[in-house]
Short mmCIF file of C-alpha atoms in Angstrom, two decimals:
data_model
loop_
_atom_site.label_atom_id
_atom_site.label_comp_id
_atom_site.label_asym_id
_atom_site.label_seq_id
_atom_site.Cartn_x
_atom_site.Cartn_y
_atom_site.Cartn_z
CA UNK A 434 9.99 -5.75 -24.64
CA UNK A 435 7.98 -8.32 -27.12
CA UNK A 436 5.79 -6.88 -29.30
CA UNK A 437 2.71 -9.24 -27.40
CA UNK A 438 3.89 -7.66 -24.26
CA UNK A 439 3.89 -3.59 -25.94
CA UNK A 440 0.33 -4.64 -27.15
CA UNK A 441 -1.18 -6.08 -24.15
CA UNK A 442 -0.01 -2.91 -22.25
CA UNK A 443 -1.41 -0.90 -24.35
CA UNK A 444 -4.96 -2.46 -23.72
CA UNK A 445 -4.48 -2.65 -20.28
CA UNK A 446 -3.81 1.21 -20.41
CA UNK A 447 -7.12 1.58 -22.85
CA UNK A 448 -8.99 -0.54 -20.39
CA UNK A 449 -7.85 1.73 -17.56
CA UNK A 450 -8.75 5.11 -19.20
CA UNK A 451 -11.79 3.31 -20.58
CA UNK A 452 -12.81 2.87 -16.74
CA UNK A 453 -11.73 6.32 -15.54
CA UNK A 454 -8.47 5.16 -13.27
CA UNK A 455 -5.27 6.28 -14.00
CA UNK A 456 -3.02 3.39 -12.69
CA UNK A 457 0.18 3.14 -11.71
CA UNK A 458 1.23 -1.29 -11.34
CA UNK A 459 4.30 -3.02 -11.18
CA UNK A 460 4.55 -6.91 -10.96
CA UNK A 461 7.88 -8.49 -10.05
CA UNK A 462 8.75 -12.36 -9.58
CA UNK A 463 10.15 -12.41 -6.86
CA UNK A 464 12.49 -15.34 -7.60
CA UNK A 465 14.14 -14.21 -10.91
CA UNK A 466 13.21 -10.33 -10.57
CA UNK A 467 11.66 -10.36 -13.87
CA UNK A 468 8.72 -7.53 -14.06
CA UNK A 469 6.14 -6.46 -15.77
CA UNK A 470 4.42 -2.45 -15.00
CA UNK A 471 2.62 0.17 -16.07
CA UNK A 472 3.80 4.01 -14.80
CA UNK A 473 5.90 2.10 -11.69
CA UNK A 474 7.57 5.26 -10.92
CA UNK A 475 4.80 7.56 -10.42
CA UNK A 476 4.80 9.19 -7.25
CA UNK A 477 1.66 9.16 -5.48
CA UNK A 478 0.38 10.14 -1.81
CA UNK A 479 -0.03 6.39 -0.27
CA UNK A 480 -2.56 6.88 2.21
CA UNK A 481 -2.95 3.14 4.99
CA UNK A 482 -0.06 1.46 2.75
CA UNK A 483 2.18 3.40 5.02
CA UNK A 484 1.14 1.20 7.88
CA UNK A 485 3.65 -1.30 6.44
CA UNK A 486 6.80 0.54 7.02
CA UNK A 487 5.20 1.78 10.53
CA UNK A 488 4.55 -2.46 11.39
CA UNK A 489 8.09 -2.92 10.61
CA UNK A 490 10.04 -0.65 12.30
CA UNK A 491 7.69 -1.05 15.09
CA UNK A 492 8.59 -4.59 15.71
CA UNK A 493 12.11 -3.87 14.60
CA UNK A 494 12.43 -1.41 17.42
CA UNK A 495 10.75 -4.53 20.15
CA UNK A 496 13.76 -6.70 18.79
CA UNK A 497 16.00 -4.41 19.52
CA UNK A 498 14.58 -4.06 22.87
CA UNK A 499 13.76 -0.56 22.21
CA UNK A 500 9.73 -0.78 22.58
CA UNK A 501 8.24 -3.56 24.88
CA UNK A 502 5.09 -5.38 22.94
CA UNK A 503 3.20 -5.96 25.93
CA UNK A 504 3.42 -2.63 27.17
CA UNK A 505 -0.10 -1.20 27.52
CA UNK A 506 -0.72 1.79 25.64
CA UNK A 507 -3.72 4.28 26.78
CA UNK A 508 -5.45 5.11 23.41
CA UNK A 509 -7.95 8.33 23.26
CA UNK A 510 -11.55 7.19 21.40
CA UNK A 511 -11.84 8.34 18.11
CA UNK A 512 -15.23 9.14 17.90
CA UNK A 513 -15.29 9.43 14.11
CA UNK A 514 -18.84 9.01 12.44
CA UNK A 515 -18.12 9.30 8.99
CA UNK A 516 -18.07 6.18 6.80
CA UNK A 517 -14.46 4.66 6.20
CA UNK A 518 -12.82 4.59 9.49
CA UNK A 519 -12.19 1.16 11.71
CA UNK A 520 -11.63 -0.27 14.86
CA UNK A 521 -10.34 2.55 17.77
CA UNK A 522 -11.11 5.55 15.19
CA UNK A 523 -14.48 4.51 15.87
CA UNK A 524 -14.87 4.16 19.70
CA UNK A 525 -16.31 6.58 22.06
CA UNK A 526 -14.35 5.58 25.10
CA UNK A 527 -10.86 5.31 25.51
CA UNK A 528 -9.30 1.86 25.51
CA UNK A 529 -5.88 0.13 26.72
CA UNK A 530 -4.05 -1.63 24.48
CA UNK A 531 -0.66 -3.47 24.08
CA UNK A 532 1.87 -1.98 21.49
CA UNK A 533 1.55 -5.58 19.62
CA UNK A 534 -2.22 -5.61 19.88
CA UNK A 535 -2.13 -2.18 17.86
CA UNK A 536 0.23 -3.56 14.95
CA UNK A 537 -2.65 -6.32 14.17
CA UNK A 538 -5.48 -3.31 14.53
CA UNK A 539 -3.30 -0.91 12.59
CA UNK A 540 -1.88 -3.74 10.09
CA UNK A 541 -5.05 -5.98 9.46
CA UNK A 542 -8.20 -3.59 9.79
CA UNK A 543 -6.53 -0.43 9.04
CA UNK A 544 -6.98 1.65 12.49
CA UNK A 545 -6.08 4.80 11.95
CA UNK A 546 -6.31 5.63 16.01
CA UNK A 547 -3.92 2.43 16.41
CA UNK A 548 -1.45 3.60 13.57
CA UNK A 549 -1.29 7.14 15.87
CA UNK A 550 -0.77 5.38 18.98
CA UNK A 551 2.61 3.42 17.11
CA UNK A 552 3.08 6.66 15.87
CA UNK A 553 3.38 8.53 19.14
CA UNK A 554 6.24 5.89 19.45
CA UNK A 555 7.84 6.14 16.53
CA UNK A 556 7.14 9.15 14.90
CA UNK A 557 7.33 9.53 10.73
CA UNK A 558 10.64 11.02 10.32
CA UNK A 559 12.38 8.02 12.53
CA UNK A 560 10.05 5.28 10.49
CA UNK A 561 11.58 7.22 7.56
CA UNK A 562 15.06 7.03 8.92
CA UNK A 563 14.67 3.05 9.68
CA UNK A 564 13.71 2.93 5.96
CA UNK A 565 17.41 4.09 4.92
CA UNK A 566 19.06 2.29 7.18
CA UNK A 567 17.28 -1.02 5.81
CA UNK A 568 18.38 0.49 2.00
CA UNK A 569 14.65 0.98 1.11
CA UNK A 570 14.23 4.21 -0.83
CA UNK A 571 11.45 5.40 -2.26
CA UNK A 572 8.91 5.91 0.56
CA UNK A 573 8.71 9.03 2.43
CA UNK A 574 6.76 9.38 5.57
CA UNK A 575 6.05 12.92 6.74
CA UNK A 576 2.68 12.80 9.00
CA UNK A 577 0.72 10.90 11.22
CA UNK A 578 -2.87 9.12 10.29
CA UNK A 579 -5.28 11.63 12.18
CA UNK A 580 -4.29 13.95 9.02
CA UNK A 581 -6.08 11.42 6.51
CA UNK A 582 -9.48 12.36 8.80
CA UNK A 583 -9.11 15.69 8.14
CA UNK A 584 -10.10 16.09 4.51
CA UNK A 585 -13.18 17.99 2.50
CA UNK A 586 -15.00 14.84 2.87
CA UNK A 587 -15.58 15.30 6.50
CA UNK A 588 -17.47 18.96 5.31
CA UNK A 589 -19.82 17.59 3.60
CA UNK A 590 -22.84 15.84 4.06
CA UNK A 591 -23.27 12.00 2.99
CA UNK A 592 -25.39 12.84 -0.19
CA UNK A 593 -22.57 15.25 -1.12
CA UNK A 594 -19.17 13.57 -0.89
CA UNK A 595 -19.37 13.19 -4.83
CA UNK A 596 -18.10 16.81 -4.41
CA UNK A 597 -15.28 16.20 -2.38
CA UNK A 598 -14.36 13.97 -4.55
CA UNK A 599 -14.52 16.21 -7.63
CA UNK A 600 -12.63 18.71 -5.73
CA UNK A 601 -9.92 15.79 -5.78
CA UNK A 602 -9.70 15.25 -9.40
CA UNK A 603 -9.95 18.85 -10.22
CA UNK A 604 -7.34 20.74 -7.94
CA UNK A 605 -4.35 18.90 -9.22
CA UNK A 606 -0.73 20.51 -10.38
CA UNK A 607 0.67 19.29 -13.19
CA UNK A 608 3.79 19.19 -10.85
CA UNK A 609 1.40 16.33 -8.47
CA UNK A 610 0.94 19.44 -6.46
CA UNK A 611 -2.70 19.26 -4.95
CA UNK A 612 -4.87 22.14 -3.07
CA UNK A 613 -5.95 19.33 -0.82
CA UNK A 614 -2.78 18.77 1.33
CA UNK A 615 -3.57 15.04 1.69
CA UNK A 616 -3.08 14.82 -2.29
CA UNK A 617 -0.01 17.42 -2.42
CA UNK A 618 3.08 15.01 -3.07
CA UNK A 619 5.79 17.64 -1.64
CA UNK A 620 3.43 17.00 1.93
CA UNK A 621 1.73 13.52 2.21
CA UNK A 622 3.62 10.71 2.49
CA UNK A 623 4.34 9.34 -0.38
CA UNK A 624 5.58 6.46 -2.41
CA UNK A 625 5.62 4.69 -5.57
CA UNK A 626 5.04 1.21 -6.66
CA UNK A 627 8.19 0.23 -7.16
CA UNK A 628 9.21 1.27 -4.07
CA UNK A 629 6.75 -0.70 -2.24
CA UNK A 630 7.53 -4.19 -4.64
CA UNK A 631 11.23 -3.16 -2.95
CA UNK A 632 9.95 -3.30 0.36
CA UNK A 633 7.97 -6.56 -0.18
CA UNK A 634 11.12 -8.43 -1.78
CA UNK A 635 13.08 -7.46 1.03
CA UNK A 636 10.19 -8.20 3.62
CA UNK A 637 9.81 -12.11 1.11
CA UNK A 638 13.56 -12.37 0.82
CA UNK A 639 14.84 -11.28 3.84
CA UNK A 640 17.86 -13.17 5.08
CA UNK A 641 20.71 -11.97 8.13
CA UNK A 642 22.78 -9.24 6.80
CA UNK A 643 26.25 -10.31 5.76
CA UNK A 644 28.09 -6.85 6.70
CA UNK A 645 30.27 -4.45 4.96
CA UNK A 646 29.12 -1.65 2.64
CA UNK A 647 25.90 -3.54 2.10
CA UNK A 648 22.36 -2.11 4.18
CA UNK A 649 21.52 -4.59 6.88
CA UNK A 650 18.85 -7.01 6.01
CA UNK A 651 15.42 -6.73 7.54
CA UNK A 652 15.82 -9.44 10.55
CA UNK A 653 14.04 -12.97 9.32
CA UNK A 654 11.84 -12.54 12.45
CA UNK A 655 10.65 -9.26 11.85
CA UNK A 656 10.06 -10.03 8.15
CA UNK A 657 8.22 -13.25 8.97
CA UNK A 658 5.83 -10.91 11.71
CA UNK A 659 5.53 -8.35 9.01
CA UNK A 660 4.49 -10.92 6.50
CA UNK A 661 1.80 -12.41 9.19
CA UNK A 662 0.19 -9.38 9.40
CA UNK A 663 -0.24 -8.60 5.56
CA UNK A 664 -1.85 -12.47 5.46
CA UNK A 665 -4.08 -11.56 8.12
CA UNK A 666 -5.52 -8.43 6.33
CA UNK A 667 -9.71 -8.15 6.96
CA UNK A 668 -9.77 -5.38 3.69
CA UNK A 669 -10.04 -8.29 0.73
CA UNK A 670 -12.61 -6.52 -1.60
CA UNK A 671 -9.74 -5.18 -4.15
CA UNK A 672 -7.21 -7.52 -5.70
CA UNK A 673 -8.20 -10.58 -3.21
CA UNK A 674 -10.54 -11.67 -5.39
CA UNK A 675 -7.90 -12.16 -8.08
CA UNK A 676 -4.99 -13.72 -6.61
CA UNK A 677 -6.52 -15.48 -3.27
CA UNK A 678 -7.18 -19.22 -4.32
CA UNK A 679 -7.06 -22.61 -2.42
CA UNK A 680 -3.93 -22.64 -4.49
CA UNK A 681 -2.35 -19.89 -3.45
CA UNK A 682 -2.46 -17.14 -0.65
CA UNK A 683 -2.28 -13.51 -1.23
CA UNK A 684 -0.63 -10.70 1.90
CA UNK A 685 -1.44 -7.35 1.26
CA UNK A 686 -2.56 -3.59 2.67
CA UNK A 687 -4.94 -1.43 1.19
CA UNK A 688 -4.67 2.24 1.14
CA UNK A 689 -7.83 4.71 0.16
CA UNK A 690 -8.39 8.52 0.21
CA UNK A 691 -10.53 10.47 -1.52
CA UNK A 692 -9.89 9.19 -5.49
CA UNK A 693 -6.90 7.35 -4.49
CA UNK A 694 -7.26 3.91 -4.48
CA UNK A 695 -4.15 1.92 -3.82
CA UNK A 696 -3.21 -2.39 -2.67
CA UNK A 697 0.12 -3.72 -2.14
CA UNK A 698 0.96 -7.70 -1.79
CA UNK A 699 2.06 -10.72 -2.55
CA UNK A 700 0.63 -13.99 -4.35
CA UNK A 701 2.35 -17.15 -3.04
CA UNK A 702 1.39 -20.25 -5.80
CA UNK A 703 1.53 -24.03 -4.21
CA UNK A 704 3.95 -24.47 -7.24
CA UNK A 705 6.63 -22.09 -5.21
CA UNK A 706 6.16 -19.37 -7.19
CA UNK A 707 5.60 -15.81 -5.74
CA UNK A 708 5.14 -12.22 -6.88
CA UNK A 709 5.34 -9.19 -5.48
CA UNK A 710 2.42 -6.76 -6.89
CA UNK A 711 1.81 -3.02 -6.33
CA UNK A 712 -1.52 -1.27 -7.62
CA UNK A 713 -1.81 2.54 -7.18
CA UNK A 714 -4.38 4.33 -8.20
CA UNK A 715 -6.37 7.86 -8.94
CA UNK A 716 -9.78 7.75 -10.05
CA UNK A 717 -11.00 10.32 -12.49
CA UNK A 718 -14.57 9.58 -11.23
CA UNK A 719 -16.73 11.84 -9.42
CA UNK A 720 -18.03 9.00 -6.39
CA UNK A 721 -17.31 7.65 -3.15
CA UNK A 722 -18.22 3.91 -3.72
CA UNK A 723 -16.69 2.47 -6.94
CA UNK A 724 -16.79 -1.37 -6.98
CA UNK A 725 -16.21 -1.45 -10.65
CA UNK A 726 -12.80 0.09 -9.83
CA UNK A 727 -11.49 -2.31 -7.57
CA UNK A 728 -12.54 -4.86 -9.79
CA UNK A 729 -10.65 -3.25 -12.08
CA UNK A 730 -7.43 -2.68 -10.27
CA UNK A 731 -8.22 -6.88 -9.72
CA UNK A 732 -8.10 -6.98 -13.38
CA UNK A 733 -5.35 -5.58 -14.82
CA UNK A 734 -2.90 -6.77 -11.95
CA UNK A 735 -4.08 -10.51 -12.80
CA UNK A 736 -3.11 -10.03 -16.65
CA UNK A 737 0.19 -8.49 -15.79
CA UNK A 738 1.04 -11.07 -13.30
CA UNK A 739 -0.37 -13.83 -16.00
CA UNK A 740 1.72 -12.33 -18.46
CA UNK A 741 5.05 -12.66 -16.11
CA UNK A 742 3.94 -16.14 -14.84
CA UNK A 743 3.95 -17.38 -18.50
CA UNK A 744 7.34 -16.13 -18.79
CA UNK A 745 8.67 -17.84 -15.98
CA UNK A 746 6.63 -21.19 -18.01
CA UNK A 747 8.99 -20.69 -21.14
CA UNK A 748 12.04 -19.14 -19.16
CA UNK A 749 12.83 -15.51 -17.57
CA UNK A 750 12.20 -12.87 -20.44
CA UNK A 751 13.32 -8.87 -20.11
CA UNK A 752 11.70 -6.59 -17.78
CA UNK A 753 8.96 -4.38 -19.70
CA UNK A 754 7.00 -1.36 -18.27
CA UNK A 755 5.41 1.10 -20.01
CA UNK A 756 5.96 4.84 -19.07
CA UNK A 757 4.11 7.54 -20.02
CA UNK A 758 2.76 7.74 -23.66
#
């Protein structure tokens, strides 16, 4: 690691504590697999980013002829009234929908009722399961959605979720063990961000698997639906603003509970290069709405991925992160 690269990490992790968020970020090229990160290996519950690994193995199980798409699947309403929840989590009637139709609601608007419906197909410990089989470690997948709707939030009133929210900062292990069960690492699912870069390099790199001792490749098609999705994502309020440009496109899911904070993607330049970037997050702050710390999440995955594109400008460099002080 250069000495500029040690020093702007430090001031990203000032700028970070400075702003209350404690961040976990990795930033990969995902041509010469040069990164840059801070914390990458921090495990942390993952709230809607699981909806990735559900979307693939969900169309992985239609190639194989397993699930049919079009199949039309009788979805319960949701009737949820508090703020945050989309699409069939919302409705007060129950609705029929195709299994494909619920990837893009699940996928691109973050339906938690949708996710459940894919769920009732595939159920966590099999998503988990096709995870290992594809080589992808890293990610573990122990419960349904309808468990994210079913935190201290929901017991308060609107003018006191700031408590809820305290109640998420405060209850903490030093293990990662959390009172809430939603924030408890041995029970939500879970990942870190280099395990989700993983999954996005093999989702951006996929290619037929050439046998042997090696873990089959994701299938181009499925990779190339996958990837579809993540462009078509509605939730662009995060990093969006930093890496989507008429010169390049950014693919990602967003994942929020309580003080977590978390977005996933990848930044595709018209100049052919591409990087995988992972932002999780925990906010130390007491509040609900926090524009300032999505901005900031924006931020500090911009410099890092700045930092790595002028690398690949003077030639591939080492791979730096910066663990724990």
């Amino acid at each position: 690691m250069t000495t500029g690269t040690e020093r702007l990490l430090g001031e990203l992790r000032r700028t970070l504590r400075d702003g209350g968020l404690y961040g976990s970020f990795l930033v990969r090229d995902l041509e010469t697999g040069d990164e840059i990160g801070i914390d990458p290996d921090i495990e942390l519950p993952v709230a809607s980013l699981v909806k990735i690994p559900l979307a693939l193995v969900t169309l992985e199980r239609i190639r194989r002829g397993e699930l049919d798409g079009a199949a039309v699947i009788v979805v319960p309403p949701g009737r949820i009234t508090t703020p945050g929840p989309t699409g069939l989590s919302r409705f007060r009637h129950a609705a029929h929908v195709a299994v494909e139709d619920l990837l893009y609601l699940s996928t691109c608007i973050s339906d938690n009722s949708a996710a459940d419906a894919l769920f009732a197909l595939t159920p966590p410990a099999r998503v988990g399961a096709f995870l290992h089989e594809f080589g992808l470690r890293g990610i573990a997948v122990r419960h349904t959605m309808r468990e994210l709707a079913e935190t201290p939030v929901e017991r308060f009133d609107p003018a006191d979720v700031h408590l809820a929210h305290a109640l998420a900062i405060d209850a903490g292990t030093p293990g990662r063990g959390h009172r809430v069960p939603q924030l408890d690492i041995s029970r939500a699912n879970t990942g870190t961000a280099r395990a989700f870069v993983d999954l996005l390099q093999a989702l951006w790199r996929s290619r037929p698997g050439t046998g042997g001792a090696e873990p089959p490749a994701i299938h181009p098609d499925v990779a190339a639906r996958v990837r579809g999705l993540m462009a078509n994502n509605l939730v662009r309020n995060r990093l969006a603003p930093d890496f989507d440009s008429d010169a390049s496109t950014w693919s990602s899911k967003t994942g929020m509970l309580l003080n977590l904070r978390h977005e996933v993607g990848v930044v595709e330049h018209a100049d052919g290069q591409t990087y995988a970037v992972a932002v999780l997050t925990e906010s130390r702050v007491a509040a609900g709405r926090q524009p300032g710390a999505d901005a900031l999440m924006g931020q500090v995955a911009r410099r890092l991925r700045d930092e790595l594109r002028s690398r690949g400008v003077q030639g591939p460099g080492p791979r730096a992160s910066c663990g724990p002080p």
